[in-house]
Every structure is written in structure tokens, then in C-alpha cells.
XYZ file of C-alpha atoms in Angstrom:
735
model
C 22.280 11.422 -22.250
C 18.850 9.468 -22.907
C 18.646 7.866 -26.340
C 20.937 8.482 -29.312
C 20.228 6.809 -32.779
C 23.436 6.834 -34.971
C 21.883 6.360 -38.339
C 25.227 5.969 -39.805
C 25.989 3.020 -37.746
C 22.619 2.112 -37.049
C 22.871 1.592 -33.876
C 20.659 2.875 -30.919
C 22.248 3.850 -27.640
C 20.522 4.036 -24.200
C 22.478 6.093 -21.810
C 21.579 6.289 -18.096
C 23.777 8.375 -15.724
C 26.231 5.198 -15.292
C 25.534 2.787 -17.880
C 24.891 2.193 -21.283
C 22.717 -0.180 -23.531
C 23.405 -0.795 -27.471
C 21.324 -2.571 -30.311
C 22.246 -2.417 -33.830
C 20.086 -3.063 -36.964
C 22.650 -5.260 -38.605
C 23.068 -7.821 -41.241
C 19.880 -8.088 -43.108
C 17.975 -5.761 -41.005
C 17.991 -8.374 -37.955
C 18.312 -6.197 -34.597
C 21.240 -7.316 -32.727
C 22.222 -6.605 -29.002
C 25.634 -5.238 -28.781
C 26.395 -4.031 -25.014
C 24.981 -3.566 -21.626
C 27.309 -2.207 -18.801
C 29.243 0.912 -17.771
C 29.064 4.076 -19.760
C 30.228 3.948 -23.251
C 30.950 7.162 -25.228
C 30.094 7.644 -28.854
C 31.144 3.863 -29.571
C 29.694 1.630 -32.056
C 29.975 -1.917 -30.437
C 29.504 -4.116 -33.314
C 33.140 -4.401 -33.533
C 33.048 -7.155 -30.820
C 30.759 -9.363 -33.303
C 33.036 -11.582 -35.164
C 30.917 -13.612 -37.956
C 32.556 -16.769 -39.480
C 31.596 -20.322 -40.435
C 30.688 -22.274 -37.403
C 30.023 -25.562 -38.996
C 26.056 -26.880 -38.930
C 24.798 -23.523 -38.219
C 21.930 -22.401 -40.422
C 22.142 -19.496 -42.676
C 19.445 -17.220 -43.716
C 18.433 -17.696 -47.419
C 19.091 -14.102 -48.219
C 22.592 -14.382 -47.123
C 23.223 -16.752 -49.992
C 26.380 -18.344 -50.013
C 27.622 -16.604 -46.989
C 28.091 -19.104 -44.288
C 29.679 -16.757 -41.762
C 26.369 -15.301 -40.804
C 24.062 -17.578 -38.512
C 21.509 -16.333 -35.997
C 22.373 -19.520 -34.032
C 25.575 -17.519 -32.947
C 24.635 -13.932 -33.391
C 23.574 -11.635 -29.953
C 19.879 -10.954 -30.665
C 17.711 -8.057 -29.073
C 14.320 -10.271 -29.667
C 14.905 -13.551 -31.229
C 13.390 -14.907 -34.433
C 11.617 -18.273 -34.520
C 12.505 -21.182 -36.777
C 15.132 -19.245 -38.530
C 18.247 -21.391 -37.501
C 18.637 -19.975 -33.906
C 18.074 -23.181 -31.872
C 18.834 -21.210 -28.358
C 15.817 -20.250 -26.090
C 13.348 -18.257 -27.582
C 11.733 -14.798 -27.070
C 8.565 -15.718 -28.979
C 6.571 -18.691 -30.279
C 3.842 -18.103 -32.682
C 1.300 -20.443 -34.598
C 0.238 -18.720 -38.050
C -2.896 -19.195 -39.363
C -1.481 -22.089 -41.910
C -0.338 -24.089 -38.646
C 3.564 -23.127 -39.149
C 5.855 -22.193 -36.112
C 7.294 -19.143 -37.502
C 8.521 -15.377 -36.945
C 11.167 -13.925 -38.823
C 11.275 -10.263 -37.595
C 13.407 -7.708 -39.142
C 13.629 -4.146 -38.003
C 11.229 -1.816 -40.050
C 10.769 1.288 -38.054
C 11.865 2.848 -34.660
C 10.820 6.215 -32.785
C 12.086 8.129 -30.054
C 9.515 10.008 -27.722
C 9.909 11.737 -24.595
C 8.221 10.658 -21.543
C 7.160 6.761 -20.303
C 5.609 4.661 -22.554
C 2.619 3.172 -21.175
C 0.554 -0.310 -21.387
C -3.078 -0.505 -21.366
C -3.551 -3.609 -19.539
C -0.530 -3.986 -17.276
C 0.612 -2.089 -14.454
C 4.002 -0.469 -15.092
C 6.499 1.909 -13.108
C 5.749 5.494 -13.495
C 8.025 8.641 -14.088
C 7.527 11.597 -11.798
C 7.853 15.280 -12.918
C 11.489 15.370 -11.695
C 12.561 12.350 -13.867
C 14.442 12.503 -17.208
C 12.867 9.883 -19.249
C 12.804 9.118 -22.854
C 11.139 5.830 -24.649
C 12.051 4.066 -27.572
C 9.977 1.653 -29.767
C 11.547 -0.604 -32.494
C 9.300 -2.382 -34.581
C 10.296 -5.945 -35.994
C 7.958 -7.140 -38.853
C 7.498 -10.508 -40.455
C 6.980 -9.983 -44.212
C 5.082 -13.182 -44.747
C 2.569 -13.349 -41.616
C 2.083 -9.700 -41.234
C 3.013 -10.015 -37.294
C 4.769 -7.232 -35.691
C 6.672 -7.085 -32.363
C 7.120 -3.674 -31.004
C 9.967 -3.531 -28.508
C 9.701 -0.571 -25.741
C 12.315 0.820 -23.799
C 12.318 3.542 -21.507
C 15.506 4.904 -19.989
C 15.251 6.654 -16.468
C 18.801 8.796 -16.573
C 19.248 9.470 -12.829
C 17.875 6.219 -11.665
C 20.056 4.014 -13.848
C 17.329 2.163 -14.649
C 16.023 0.994 -18.070
C 12.559 -0.809 -18.452
C 11.444 -3.084 -21.610
C 8.137 -4.403 -22.500
C 6.609 -5.923 -25.729
C 3.737 -5.803 -27.943
C 2.513 -8.238 -30.423
C 0.223 -6.571 -33.162
C -1.309 -8.991 -36.042
C -1.196 -6.886 -38.946
C -2.089 -9.935 -40.976
C -5.350 -10.997 -42.161
C -5.762 -14.268 -40.478
C -5.802 -14.861 -36.595
C -2.567 -16.241 -34.930
C -1.749 -17.859 -31.596
C 0.741 -16.938 -29.113
C 2.391 -19.997 -27.411
C 5.328 -18.009 -25.922
C 6.410 -14.388 -25.396
C 9.355 -13.002 -23.184
C 9.231 -9.444 -22.382
C 13.104 -9.086 -22.281
C 16.079 -11.022 -24.027
C 19.746 -10.055 -23.499
C 22.305 -11.629 -25.271
C 25.988 -11.433 -23.419
C 28.730 -12.057 -25.707
C 30.563 -14.504 -22.663
C 28.613 -15.335 -19.748
C 31.137 -18.292 -18.931
C 32.306 -16.678 -15.904
C 28.742 -15.632 -14.533
C 26.524 -16.919 -11.637
C 23.011 -16.604 -11.439
C 21.127 -15.722 -8.335
C 17.584 -16.359 -7.512
C 15.088 -16.109 -4.587
C 13.465 -19.786 -4.468
C 11.312 -20.877 -1.433
C 8.589 -22.637 -0.118
C 5.423 -21.399 2.320
C 6.903 -19.781 5.648
C 10.230 -19.796 3.759
C 9.984 -17.396 0.850
C 12.930 -15.903 -1.075
C 15.553 -17.896 0.136
C 18.828 -17.142 -1.590
C 20.551 -19.517 -4.147
C 23.590 -18.629 -6.217
C 25.081 -20.953 -9.138
C 27.439 -20.772 -11.510
C 26.412 -20.454 -15.216
C 26.952 -24.098 -16.974
C 26.062 -25.200 -20.362
C 22.346 -25.928 -19.687
C 19.077 -23.823 -19.514
C 18.833 -22.654 -16.264
C 15.140 -21.803 -15.401
C 13.194 -19.857 -12.771
C 9.345 -19.693 -12.702
C 5.900 -20.552 -11.357
C 2.964 -22.528 -12.744
C 0.926 -22.061 -9.911
C -1.439 -18.996 -11.180
C 0.584 -16.264 -8.975
C 4.051 -15.506 -8.749
C 4.326 -17.969 -5.859
C 5.993 -18.589 -2.735
C 8.226 -21.148 -4.501
C 10.015 -18.642 -6.962
C 10.187 -14.962 -7.323
C 10.207 -13.056 -10.565
C 13.672 -11.645 -10.136
C 17.011 -12.796 -11.063
C 20.501 -11.332 -11.012
C 23.547 -12.360 -13.263
C 26.799 -11.350 -11.943
C 30.491 -11.901 -12.026
C 31.372 -14.753 -10.209
C 33.501 -12.490 -7.927
C 31.010 -10.121 -7.382
C 30.324 -9.367 -3.493
C 28.185 -7.029 -1.476
C 30.336 -4.083 -2.262
C 32.141 -4.917 -5.682
C 31.344 -6.550 -9.135
C 29.362 -6.438 -12.089
C 25.895 -7.076 -11.481
C 22.725 -7.186 -13.743
C 19.067 -7.450 -12.301
C 15.711 -8.391 -14.273
C 12.708 -7.616 -12.151
C 9.608 -8.844 -13.953
C 6.023 -6.523 -12.964
C 3.794 -9.699 -13.329
C 1.675 -11.553 -10.589
C 0.688 -14.726 -12.649
C 3.029 -17.593 -14.266
C 6.421 -16.483 -15.165
C 9.424 -17.798 -16.779
C 13.118 -16.866 -16.794
C 15.616 -18.669 -18.535
C 19.421 -18.361 -18.903
C 21.092 -20.218 -21.343
C 24.955 -20.527 -21.687
C 25.424 -21.842 -25.366
C 27.845 -23.772 -27.113
C 30.034 -20.614 -27.556
C 29.936 -19.791 -23.776
C 27.375 -16.845 -24.792
C 24.709 -16.390 -22.448
C 21.052 -15.670 -23.272
C 18.697 -14.375 -20.567
C 14.737 -14.223 -21.281
C 12.133 -13.088 -18.792
C 8.175 -13.005 -19.590
C 4.742 -14.865 -19.246
C 5.277 -18.743 -18.621
C 4.352 -20.679 -21.844
C 2.667 -23.443 -19.695
C -0.717 -23.478 -20.649
C -0.706 -20.343 -22.481
C -2.046 -20.084 -26.063
C -3.381 -16.579 -26.780
C -5.440 -15.884 -29.817
C -4.651 -12.223 -31.379
C -7.172 -11.831 -34.268
C -6.376 -9.355 -37.406
C -5.695 -5.720 -36.090
C -5.583 -7.078 -32.531
C -2.759 -5.973 -29.971
C -1.292 -8.383 -27.238
C 0.708 -6.866 -24.435
C 3.655 -8.393 -22.377
C 4.498 -7.194 -18.778
C 7.430 -4.857 -18.038
C 10.823 -6.000 -16.933
C 12.727 -3.404 -14.713
C 16.414 -3.700 -15.465
C 19.235 -2.121 -13.275
C 23.270 -2.839 -13.712
C 26.094 -1.635 -11.196
C 29.779 -2.377 -10.888
C 29.186 -1.896 -7.098
C 28.049 -5.158 -6.348
C 24.810 -6.682 -4.821
C 24.443 -3.823 -2.314
C 24.835 -1.182 -5.285
C 22.234 -3.079 -6.971
C 19.637 -3.639 -4.443
C 19.888 0.379 -3.780
C 19.059 0.878 -7.594
C 15.987 -1.086 -6.850
C 14.928 0.274 -3.705
C 15.589 3.838 -4.782
C 13.504 3.530 -7.816
C 10.863 1.282 -6.444
C 10.097 3.651 -3.471
C 9.661 6.636 -5.815
C 8.498 5.123 -9.125
C 6.354 2.151 -8.362
C 3.641 2.946 -5.982
C 1.718 5.971 -5.917
C -0.139 5.343 -2.660
C 0.269 8.652 -0.408
C 1.582 6.106 2.479
C 4.777 5.328 0.432
C 6.105 9.225 1.386
C 3.336 11.704 2.492
C 1.812 9.807 5.361
C 3.617 7.897 7.777
C 2.627 4.106 8.428
C 0.537 3.146 11.589
C 1.755 0.739 14.130
C -0.596 -1.939 13.701
C -1.958 -4.940 15.614
C -4.019 -7.858 13.695
C -6.571 -10.088 15.202
C -5.462 -13.156 13.739
C -2.981 -14.757 16.018
C -4.903 -13.032 19.028
C -8.178 -14.583 18.193
C -8.239 -16.407 14.873
C -11.962 -16.546 13.989
C -13.257 -16.807 17.736
C -14.156 -13.267 18.168
C -16.961 -10.556 18.447
C -17.157 -6.789 18.792
C -16.700 -6.879 22.392
C -13.358 -8.996 22.055
C -12.005 -6.664 19.369
C -12.650 -3.682 21.582
C -10.968 -5.162 24.529
C -8.095 -6.088 22.263
C -7.814 -2.428 20.881
C -7.965 -1.305 24.677
C -5.167 -3.169 25.561
C -3.123 -2.380 22.239
C -3.328 1.169 23.114
C -1.072 0.661 25.920
C 1.369 -0.749 23.469
C 1.393 2.290 21.397
C -0.549 0.821 18.898
C -2.329 3.231 15.996
C -4.432 0.539 14.330
C -6.806 -2.424 15.121
C -6.791 -5.041 12.096
C -10.116 -7.175 12.212
C -8.814 -10.482 10.027
C -10.754 -13.471 8.824
C -14.101 -14.390 10.217
C -16.138 -11.224 10.215
C -18.341 -12.093 7.231
C -20.878 -14.400 6.266
C -21.418 -17.520 8.553
C -17.579 -17.751 9.086
C -16.511 -19.538 12.198
C -13.762 -21.901 10.209
C -12.275 -21.875 6.741
C -15.079 -24.426 5.553
C -17.687 -21.814 4.686
C -18.477 -18.019 3.490
C -15.590 -16.704 1.410
C -17.275 -14.840 -1.290
C -20.047 -13.460 0.959
C -18.830 -10.232 1.603
C -21.457 -8.995 4.465
C -21.021 -8.179 7.684
C -21.825 -11.220 10.332
C -24.053 -9.447 12.827
C -23.841 -12.595 15.091
C -20.260 -11.808 15.947
C -20.286 -7.929 15.000
C -23.464 -7.230 16.926
C -23.323 -3.610 17.045
C -22.479 -3.588 13.235
C -19.475 -2.625 11.560
C -20.144 1.465 11.618
C -20.464 1.340 15.236
C -17.362 -1.043 15.775
C -15.082 1.281 13.934
C -16.816 4.305 15.770
C -15.727 2.603 19.131
C -12.444 1.743 18.200
C -11.839 5.381 16.847
C -12.963 6.688 20.273
C -10.026 4.910 21.492
C -7.902 7.424 19.356
C -7.155 4.328 16.943
C -7.741 3.462 13.307
C -9.455 0.489 12.181
C -8.715 -1.878 9.197
C -10.013 -5.142 7.817
C -9.216 -8.246 5.959
C -10.574 -9.497 2.607
C -9.961 -12.259 0.655
C -11.559 -11.338 -2.759
C -10.498 -13.821 -5.471
C -11.824 -16.998 -3.422
C -15.039 -18.584 -2.740
C -16.354 -21.642 -0.249
C -18.608 -24.274 -1.668
C -20.848 -23.375 1.326
C -21.350 -19.902 0.610
C -24.421 -18.039 -0.610
C -22.285 -16.833 -3.630
C -21.473 -20.644 -4.878
C -24.829 -21.616 -4.581
C -25.888 -18.548 -6.569
C -23.073 -18.721 -9.338
C -21.332 -22.269 -9.124
C -20.455 -21.133 -12.858
C -18.106 -18.234 -11.504
C -15.695 -20.824 -9.996
C -12.401 -22.317 -11.545
C -13.862 -25.686 -12.126
C -13.354 -28.439 -14.977
C -16.705 -29.806 -16.376
C -17.249 -33.341 -15.044
C -14.284 -32.962 -12.617
C -14.244 -32.361 -8.870
C -12.103 -29.307 -8.224
C -8.906 -29.285 -6.533
C -9.435 -28.124 -2.925
C -6.680 -25.974 -1.045
C -7.350 -24.789 2.388
C -11.017 -25.572 1.902
C -11.568 -23.175 -0.697
C -12.011 -22.674 -4.508
C -10.902 -20.196 -6.892
C -13.174 -17.260 -8.448
C -12.974 -17.087 -12.259
C -11.410 -13.501 -12.291
C -11.305 -13.512 -16.016
C -15.349 -13.275 -15.869
C -16.506 -9.339 -16.210
C -19.532 -10.339 -13.928
C -16.996 -11.899 -11.038
C -14.983 -8.531 -11.244
C -17.887 -6.380 -10.955
C -19.487 -8.186 -8.106
C -16.185 -8.039 -6.057
C -15.693 -4.225 -6.997
C -19.148 -3.487 -5.757
C -19.254 -5.867 -2.668
C -15.737 -4.957 -1.429
C -16.485 -1.114 -1.875
C -19.734 -1.418 0.026
C -17.840 -2.480 2.966
C -14.821 0.111 2.595
C -17.661 2.653 2.389
C -19.739 2.017 5.125
C -17.082 3.001 7.893
C -14.183 4.963 8.483
C -11.854 2.129 7.145
C -8.006 3.305 7.212
C -6.559 0.048 6.089
C -7.464 -3.247 4.265
C -5.166 -6.348 3.960
C -5.903 -8.020 0.877
C -5.170 -12.000 0.925
C -5.098 -15.065 -1.121
C -4.404 -18.354 0.296
C -3.993 -20.766 -2.564
C -2.616 -21.570 -5.625
C -4.659 -21.975 -8.888
C -5.746 -25.230 -10.220
C -8.744 -26.477 -12.589
C -8.085 -24.021 -15.062
C -10.894 -23.679 -16.904
C -13.590 -20.741 -17.998
C -17.287 -21.006 -18.533
C -16.750 -17.598 -20.351
C -14.264 -18.910 -22.804
C -14.962 -21.408 -25.780
C -12.977 -24.519 -25.603
C -10.184 -23.304 -28.204
C -9.276 -20.278 -25.671
C -8.692 -22.208 -22.444
C -5.345 -21.394 -22.688
C -5.928 -17.834 -22.114
C -7.274 -18.380 -18.672
C -4.165 -18.013 -16.666
C -3.740 -14.643 -18.069
C -6.910 -13.404 -18.193
C -7.163 -14.334 -14.819
C -4.183 -11.837 -13.926
C -5.613 -9.151 -16.025
C -9.249 -9.554 -14.355
C -7.282 -9.257 -11.073
C -5.586 -5.933 -12.159
C -9.109 -4.439 -12.842
C -10.451 -5.323 -9.720
C -7.472 -3.817 -8.072
C -7.869 -0.544 -10.123
C -11.674 -0.292 -9.054
C -11.045 -1.020 -5.422
C -7.311 0.395 -4.326
C -7.149 3.354 -7.002
C -10.581 4.367 -5.905
C -9.661 4.649 -2.369
C -6.410 6.773 -2.028
C -6.920 7.375 1.742
C -6.780 3.688 2.588
C -3.548 2.093 3.228
C -3.389 -1.320 1.259
C -1.507 -4.376 2.579
C -0.711 -7.296 0.254
C -0.886 -10.891 1.333
C -0.458 -14.196 -0.495
C -0.598 -16.803 2.042
C 2.144 -14.409 3.479
C 4.550 -13.705 0.726
C 3.354 -15.854 -2.191
C 2.689 -13.200 -4.804
C 5.272 -10.578 -3.491
C 6.051 -9.038 -6.915
C 6.682 -5.399 -8.357
C 3.005 -5.575 -9.868
C 1.528 -5.992 -6.668
C 3.739 -3.318 -5.016
C 2.345 -1.016 -7.928
C -1.059 -1.061 -5.980
C 0.218 -1.888 -2.154
C 3.018 0.158 -0.516
C 3.611 -3.005 1.809
C 3.380 -6.640 1.396
C 3.090 -9.143 3.931
C 6.519 -10.836 3.856
C 5.341 -14.417 5.330
C 3.067 -15.887 7.771
C 6.331 -17.060 9.498
C 6.775 -14.669 12.195
C 9.554 -16.678 13.919
C 12.000 -13.736 14.352
C 15.213 -16.089 13.607
C 13.384 -17.333 10.406
C 12.317 -13.409 9.773
C 16.135 -12.866 9.610
C 16.459 -14.951 6.382
C 13.270 -13.867 4.853
C 14.206 -10.238 5.298
C 17.527 -10.660 3.854
C 16.555 -12.554 0.734
C 13.587 -10.103 0.167
C 15.799 -7.050 0.266
C 17.983 -8.036 -2.735
C 15.122 -6.460 -4.812
C 12.259 -5.019 -2.521
C 12.688 -1.998 -0.122
C 12.343 -2.609 3.255
C 9.491 0.051 3.219
C 7.433 -2.455 1.617
C 8.174 -5.548 4.018
C 5.256 -6.357 6.509
C 6.685 -7.538 9.849
C 5.274 -7.923 12.942
C 5.743 -9.151 16.473
C 4.078 -12.232 17.289
C 4.002 -15.185 20.096
C 6.229 -17.390 17.545
C 9.584 -17.989 19.208
C 8.378 -17.533 22.752
C 11.812 -17.893 24.364
C 12.972 -15.122 22.194
C 12.735 -11.774 24.155
C 10.163 -8.927 23.047
C 13.042 -6.645 22.305
C 14.715 -9.068 20.086
C 11.397 -9.618 18.234
C 10.925 -5.974 17.803
C 14.419 -5.352 16.511
C 13.553 -7.833 13.745
C 10.358 -6.471 13.102
C 11.949 -2.945 12.875
C 13.562 -4.393 9.645
C 9.945 -3.827 8.018
C 6.884 -2.283 8.538
C 6.517 -2.996 12.343
C 3.173 -4.355 14.205
C 1.875 -6.826 16.316
C 0.204 -10.316 15.651
C -0.666 -11.366 19.467
C -3.347 -11.011 21.966
C -2.754 -7.712 23.706
C -4.879 -8.739 26.654
C -2.722 -11.510 27.621
C 0.425 -9.395 28.067
C 1.693 -8.117 31.452
C 1.986 -4.623 32.289
C 5.373 -4.952 32.041
C 5.471 -6.373 28.497
C 2.815 -3.657 27.264
C 5.421 -1.091 28.422
C 8.249 -2.920 26.720
C 6.209 -2.792 23.640
C 5.093 0.606 23.915
C 9.089 1.448 24.211
C 9.454 -0.344 21.090
C 6.783 1.275 19.263
C 8.193 4.625 20.061
C 11.336 3.531 19.034
C 10.306 2.393 15.551
C 8.448 5.964 15.289
C 11.718 7.609 16.174
C 13.707 5.649 13.494
C 11.038 5.277 11.044
C 12.554 8.195 8.716
C 15.799 6.164 8.763
C 14.296 2.637 8.282
C 11.793 3.919 5.347
C 14.103 6.386 3.525
C 17.797 5.255 4.181
C 20.252 2.964 2.148
C 19.950 -0.626 3.396
C 23.064 -2.831 4.185
C 23.245 -6.272 4.351
C 26.154 -6.718 6.908
C 26.052 -10.496 7.373
C 24.534 -13.398 5.493
C 22.330 -15.423 7.738
C 22.607 -18.516 5.541
C 26.294 -19.204 6.475
C 27.675 -19.948 9.639
C 28.174 -17.028 12.100
C 27.534 -15.984 15.581
C 25.184 -13.149 14.454
C 23.209 -11.496 11.780
C 23.671 -7.695 11.473
C 21.865 -5.096 8.973
C 22.098 -1.245 8.606
C 20.079 1.421 7.205
C 21.959 4.917 6.491
C 20.148 8.237 5.632
C 21.181 9.450 2.229
C 23.050 12.489 3.741
C 24.756 10.156 5.970
C 23.868 11.928 9.052
C 22.136 9.287 10.669
C 22.003 5.226 10.899
C 20.484 2.612 12.632
C 22.433 -0.959 12.995
C 20.901 -3.585 14.209
C 22.438 -6.764 15.514
C 20.714 -10.279 16.630
C 23.090 -12.819 18.257
C 21.992 -16.122 16.938
C 24.622 -18.604 17.712
C 26.698 -18.235 21.129
C 29.867 -20.260 21.564
C 31.265 -21.215 24.801
C 34.240 -18.717 25.619
C 33.977 -17.420 22.141
C 36.133 -14.689 20.359
C 35.156 -10.949 20.786
C 32.712 -10.300 17.933
C 32.862 -6.815 15.950
C 30.580 -5.426 13.532
C 31.711 -2.960 10.910
C 29.219 -0.419 9.500
C 28.884 0.755 6.149
C 27.809 4.087 4.050
C 29.080 6.332 6.698
C 30.986 9.656 5.995
C 34.651 8.356 6.808
C 35.824 11.901 7.777
C 32.775 12.585 9.813
C 32.310 12.267 13.464
C 29.502 10.002 15.124
C 27.979 9.460 18.377
C 26.284 5.938 19.249
C 22.996 6.030 21.144
C 23.509 9.613 22.010
C 26.397 9.056 24.328
C 29.137 11.487 24.613
C 31.908 9.777 23.059
C 32.859 10.368 19.641
C 33.895 7.650 16.703
C 35.028 8.542 13.290
C 32.901 7.054 10.539
C 36.310 5.231 9.099
C 36.947 3.642 12.434
C 33.312 2.200 12.445
C 33.183 1.076 9.052
C 36.919 -0.467 9.192
C 37.654 -1.548 12.783
C 33.842 -1.755 13.663
C 31.685 -2.139 16.867
C 32.670 -4.409 19.780
C 29.321 -6.694 20.541
C 28.958 -7.468 24.111
C 29.687 -11.119 24.848
C 28.311 -12.127 28.026
C 24.487 -11.870 26.973
C 21.551 -14.395 26.717
C 21.105 -16.339 23.336
C 19.144 -14.161 20.750
C 19.977 -10.837 22.478
C 19.451 -8.047 20.138
C 21.310 -4.840 20.017
C 20.407 -1.409 18.051
C 22.907 1.037 17.619
C 21.677 4.639 16.529
C 24.526 6.372 14.847
C 24.344 10.256 14.629
C 27.145 12.888 12.857
C 28.213 15.055 15.229
C 28.903 18.960 14.759
C 32.679 17.977 15.074
C 35.086 16.604 12.378
C 37.980 14.534 12.331
C 40.705 17.567 12.133
C 43.369 16.166 14.771
C 42.021 12.685 14.881
């Protein structure tokens, strides 16, 4: 149904296949939020809003003596500032006279076919098959001339609504933005809701926390210059009783890779406000007359089908509408081996070729040369920024090395860390002003490196030129783009003193420009993102990379939690996952089963494996290729929660037509003489008959989902099982 405007009621309703979202131009032309939830038909939901004297709540001057109308109690689509609403705000403006005020009222709206676009930010896109309409609503402050343009796109079939915001200075004096949230949703009653977030730390990214809403402002955010290991720009608001399979769930996913903030405030009247956007810490952005500032996009989803239903909406949408790389759908991803844990920086061309020869016996398609191939790089004290081949290590030259790998029937990949620089580097000695460093102060080091000032055009141009020169010098098939520190010393030589509050954001914009100039100009290269593992795993990054390194922690038991948390919003096809030496007492087959919960590959020295171990790896590589279509295209189900006490962790992939499924189990907690364990499948056709692992016996989908599959008891600890469930031609008649 798209977007429907009812001019009589002054309502605007956004309809997807199963949801509706409604706003209203209400009292004194303020824009109210009325509804977001299951589909409503031809209804004006403003009857829900009751206005009465709340006592000590400020009233707009224009309301005269009507004390029943206060913005402090009204559900708003985008908040005002200093107009009597004391809850968390959508915007903070400093006007030219020094006042902090924005009184935005609806003055215009328009509906268009297709998806809106942003000029400075990555966004999701609409394919030819999508039915998409966009809405723009303009809120204007009559005194300052500041306009806020609220942007919405409705993806009908996907049950997705996106939001973004622009601030236009239509006045005659400059203004400064101190805060700008891309989304504001006011719920009339949020006392029975929970907030789910994905906090973590290095090596333990995207753990899962769920907390009941209380009368406080609950915040999720990052001030580390990136979306960070510690938080993720994603949140769920859900019914307190919501489970994996049942309950109302609202998702908010921010397409931004820098400092972000999400706030959920349960107010004095049990109304719940949720806002999300750029973190206001050290954010002061000047907008001159006639200029426009764009905020990042938020992808919103709603379902009544619980947490799994919400994940399916995001997984499907992000697979089809986020990254345009051919490796998303057109080309199968290779099984790779990365040199890092095999050799760290102690390698040369001969060693790399020997690793490739051994890896070929493991069924590997791609060798990745990680850190240490450039400048004078033998440890992490030098050479970042000097993107020239170290021919003391790569004696034959990069082009010849790649040819040798290709002659083995394998592809070649390479590692970069473009955003960083070492003090001991030719680049730093030539251009010390290109780094983030506050004048007169020593820079904060992290991993012995400094951050380049990505807000500078000349830095961006240098990186585009040097990285592209390497990528174009040989038959490079894959590039891993890393960043291994958080940002500090936020200061730019390219900006005057009164505009240093723009540097955090300008860094992100500069990064996107560099990625445009490298990634989008090499459509035949498979790019993988990394940030000390999963420290910048966000949808804006995934609009460039079809996959992202989940974590530097490769321990397979820890990975069960890492994959579990990541799966709440991000598709399995985006999760970089490898087998490594980590967890040396855990069987190779178990490591492989866990790595098949992502893109699958190896992070070890193949030359140290026995022939038997290489054969096991080759078998697992072949299984990954066999199950690739199920893992990368199927619906994902979390069958157990690894954060709770239990004897095993299980998950499942099911093709959309329910014809095939892959169910995986890792035994994590054996108990002496314990009970028989069963794993109940999900997502199958209850009326169909299925085989398991190509055996002759048939099982109905209803039996597998309601009674489950028995798990063998007398097995070593950390044993893994895979059940390939395939629909039979037979049906359940007579069963």
C-alpha cells in the first residue's frame, strides 16, 4: 500500500506488507507520532492521544490559556528544543544569537516513487523488483529559518522502513549543530518493554544484554571514533514476554561507522522515547546559510514473530538491499587461508608459496598475505602508511608471487590498514601534519600506531592512489581492510580552531570517500572488513564489504556466543569465520562446524598439519561448498542460547522453500550419566517427510520440530554434529 496521505485527518500512514507507521500534523502544526505496529486499515490513530492539564508542564505560547497541550507529554515524530519538552531531544541547535532553540513545525510534505538518496552517506538501495515509496516532511523554525527534512522510505515486501534526516540552514546566519538524531519514535506506553543491545569488548564482540525499561535514560553508544567493539549501533525494543518465536519486536539499525548514540527514555507517564544518531560528544558542526547537513540512515523493522522473526527481516533485507558486490549473490565465496596466525610478520615469498601448496591439499581456494609485506615491516613499530612492496621479503616481486600462487590453481589476497600510520615510516617523516595529533601534546599510541587525519582531502587522495596501485599491479582477488585502534587526539591541521568539533564526523565522511575510490572501483575484488576483529561491524561498513571479520578471537567455543549475538541483526553470509589453532584440544571437525556458521576459512600454518589433518580439512572444505547455498541463502534459527546453562549449543539454516536444512550442534558441557538430549528443529514443512544425512529412514517435519533429534551421549567433550535434513518426495499421508 505504500504511503497514504489523509488530508482531512492530516495523517500520513506508511504501510509495508505487515506493518503500519502513522504520523499526524496536529495541534499548532506540530508533527506527532501516532503508531508503529501491525497493519491498521484506514484508521486515524490520533484518538489514542489524550490531552489534559498535567501540572507544571509547559505550554506553547500559541496555545494561550489551553493548559491541556504540552509538548512534554505529546508523542512526537521529531522533537523540538527548548519548547517545554524536557525529555531527550532529537536535535540541539546553537543559533547565531547564541540561543539553544529549535521550534520545528510541519510546513510541507511530498511523496515520491523510489528510494530517497543521501549525498554524503551510504544507504540501503532499492532493486528493480522492490516496491518503494519515499516521503519527505519539512519542519521549519519560523524565527531562525532552520529546516529539518525528515526522510522515510517504505520497502513494502520487506517490511522495512528507513529513516534519515537533513538539516538545511534557510536563514541568513550560520548555526551550529550539537546533536542530531536520525530517528525518534515515541511509544504511548513502554513500561512493559525490554531493551536488547549487543555490548562487548575486544575478542568478545556483540554479546547480548536484555534489560527491562525503567524510568531512566538507557544509553547505547560509542565515543571511540568507530562503532566499536564495546557497543554496536543496533537495538531492539520488545515486549517483556517476547521470545525467539513470539512477541512484538522493534529493531533499529544505524548505518554509521563513527561515534553513535541511542537513547531509550521511559518518562514520568510511562511513555517511551527512542532516538538514535550521531553521538553528540565533541560534535559541533557549523552549517552556513544555504548549506545542508545530512544525518545517517536508520533501518527499522517490526514483527510480531519474536526475535527470530526480526532477525529474518534484517537478514533478508541486508542480503538483498545493502551491499552491491557481486560476491553477495552472483559469485560463490572462496575458502581462504590467511597467513597471519601461520607466520605473523615472519615470512617471505618462498614461505607463502609453501603454505599455499599445503593449503591446496586442504581444499583451499585463496591465499591471503596478511600484515608484514610492505615498507620495512618486521614488527608493529614501523611502516604503516608506506604502501610499497618490501622486496627484501617478496624477493620475486608481488606480480610474480601472485602468478606463482595462481599457477597452483589458487587465488591471491592481500591485507591493508589504510587509515593508520607509524611514526617510523616514510609517510610520517614526509607528512607529520597528516596525523591526528593535538599541537604541543604527545599523541596517544595504540598498537604502536597513529591515526591518519581522514578528514583531509590530500590524505584521502594519497590512500586511493597507493592502494589502487597495489591492487592494479597484480591479479589480486581479495583484500582485507583493517583498522587496529580507536581514535584519540581528535584534532585536524586542516580545520580552524572553531571547527575542531567537526573532525570526528569528517573522518567518517573521508573514510567513505576513500572506500568509494577503492572498493567501488574494483567490483571484481572480494573485500572483507576488519577492525581489530569486529570493532566496526555495522551496516554502513557492510554496504561496502560483503563480509566482515567477526572477531580476532577464533576459539570455537567463544565463537558460539560471538555468532549468536551477531546473528540478531547481521546475516551469516557477512560473518568472517575461520578455523585456527585456538582451542587446540577441540577437534578439527568441531572447529569446522563452528566456522560454517560464517564464511569459512583457515587461520593456521598448513605446512604444520599432518596428512590426516589436511584430509580432514579437505573434507570440511568440500562440505562447506556442499552446504553453501543453505548457509548463505537460508533462514537462520538460534535453537539454543549459549549464554545460558546448557549442555550444547545448536543453530539451523533452512532454505526458503523448506526443501533443505543444515542443523548444527556443539556439545559444550558433558555431565556424568546425564539425561538424553534432543534438539528440536525449526522452519521445516510439518507435512513433509525428510531424510537426515542421506539415510533411508524418513521423518516428518512435525516430528523433527516437536519431538526433535536425539543427540548421541557417549561422545568426547566438544564433539559437533551436523544434520543435513532434506525433503523427500514422499508425504505424510498414512503416517
